[in-house]
Coordinates of C-alpha atoms in Angstrom, one line a residue:
M1 CA 91.8 2.4 -29.9
Q2 CA 93.0 0.4 -27.0
I3 CA 95.3 2.3 -24.3
L4 CA 96.9 0.2 -21.6
V5 CA 98.5 1.6 -18.8
N6 CA 101.0 0.0 -16.3
H7 CA 102.3 1.4 -13.1
D8 CA 105.1 0.2 -10.8
H9 CA 104.4 -0.2 -6.9
N10 CA 106.2 3.1 -6.5
I11 CA 103.1 4.9 -8.4
V12 CA 99.4 5.7 -6.5
G13 CA 97.4 5.3 -10.1
G14 CA 94.8 3.2 -10.0
E15 CA 91.2 4.6 -12.0
S16 CA 92.4 8.2 -11.8
L17 CA 96.0 7.5 -13.6
Q18 CA 93.9 5.7 -16.0
T19 CA 91.4 8.1 -16.6
Y20 CA 93.9 10.8 -16.8
V21 CA 96.1 8.7 -19.8
E22 CA 93.3 8.0 -21.7
N23 CA 91.4 11.1 -21.9
L24 CA 94.9 12.5 -22.8
M25 CA 95.9 9.8 -25.3
T26 CA 92.4 9.8 -27.0
D27 CA 92.8 13.8 -27.7
A28 CA 96.4 14.0 -28.6
L29 CA 96.0 11.0 -31.3
H30 CA 92.7 12.3 -32.3
N31 CA 93.7 12.7 -36.1
F32 CA 95.3 9.5 -36.1
R33 CA 92.5 7.0 -34.5
D34 CA 92.3 5.1 -37.8
Q35 CA 95.8 4.1 -38.0
V36 CA 97.0 3.8 -33.9
T37 CA 95.4 0.2 -33.0
R38 CA 97.5 0.8 -29.3
V39 CA 98.9 2.6 -27.0
E40 CA 101.0 0.8 -23.9
V41 CA 102.0 3.2 -21.1
H42 CA 104.4 2.4 -18.4
V43 CA 104.8 4.6 -15.6
A44 CA 107.6 4.6 -13.2
D45 CA 109.1 6.1 -9.9
E46 CA 113.1 5.0 -10.7
N47 CA 114.1 6.4 -7.5
G48 CA 111.0 5.3 -5.0
Q49 CA 110.9 6.5 -1.5
K50 CA 114.7 8.1 -2.3
G51 CA 113.3 11.3 -4.3
G52 CA 115.1 13.3 -6.8
D53 CA 115.0 15.2 -9.8
D54 CA 113.4 13.7 -13.1
D55 CA 113.0 10.5 -11.4
M56 CA 109.6 9.8 -12.7
R57 CA 109.7 8.1 -15.9
C58 CA 107.0 7.3 -18.7
T59 CA 107.6 4.8 -21.1
M60 CA 105.1 4.5 -24.2
E61 CA 104.9 2.0 -26.9
V62 CA 102.5 2.6 -30.2
R63 CA 101.8 0.2 -32.5
L64 CA 100.4 1.5 -36.0
R65 CA 98.3 -0.5 -38.0
G66 CA 101.1 -2.5 -40.5
L67 CA 104.2 -1.2 -39.1
K68 CA 106.3 -2.3 -36.2
P69 CA 105.5 -0.7 -32.6
F70 CA 108.1 1.7 -31.3
A71 CA 108.6 3.4 -27.9
V72 CA 109.3 7.2 -26.9
T73 CA 110.4 7.5 -23.0
H74 CA 110.1 10.9 -21.0
R75 CA 111.2 11.7 -17.6
D76 CA 110.4 14.4 -15.3
K77 CA 110.0 16.0 -11.7
N78 CA 106.2 14.8 -11.6
I79 CA 103.9 11.7 -13.5
H80 CA 101.7 14.3 -14.8
A81 CA 104.7 16.0 -16.5
A82 CA 106.5 12.8 -17.3
I83 CA 103.0 11.5 -18.8
D84 CA 102.5 14.7 -20.9
G85 CA 106.1 15.2 -22.2
A86 CA 106.1 11.1 -23.5
A87 CA 102.6 12.5 -25.0
D88 CA 104.0 14.8 -27.1
R89 CA 106.6 12.9 -28.2
V90 CA 104.3 10.2 -29.2
T91 CA 102.0 12.8 -30.8
R92 CA 105.2 14.5 -32.9
S93 CA 105.8 10.6 -34.2
V94 CA 103.3 9.4 -35.0
R95 CA 102.4 12.1 -37.3
K96 CA 106.1 12.1 -39.0
T97 CA 105.3 8.2 -38.9
V98 CA 101.7 8.9 -41.0
E99 CA 103.1 11.9 -43.3
K100 CA 106.4 9.7 -44.6
R101 CA 103.6 6.9 -45.3
R102 CA 101.4 8.8 -47.3
E103 CA 104.5 10.4 -49.3
I104 CA 105.1 6.6 -50.5

């Protein structure tokens, strides 16, 4: 499973952000590692220097083997909460998709 992390110029990320996301997604999708080929993570501060509630956005695009990619987005007050929220949504979506696929 390939994990790519992208962020806008308002996010201070670097290697620590990359490591955080990689560890989180590897753990979250451990049971589905054979089905998930790639996860692209995009984090952004929508208001930049202005601040504000729920202005941190994390969008994750997931590619499952043999299926079209899908994306989820979560907004929160800080970047880690936004990433965690998006990871939860991805995990639920992947689980549901894999279970439906097995039923067919």
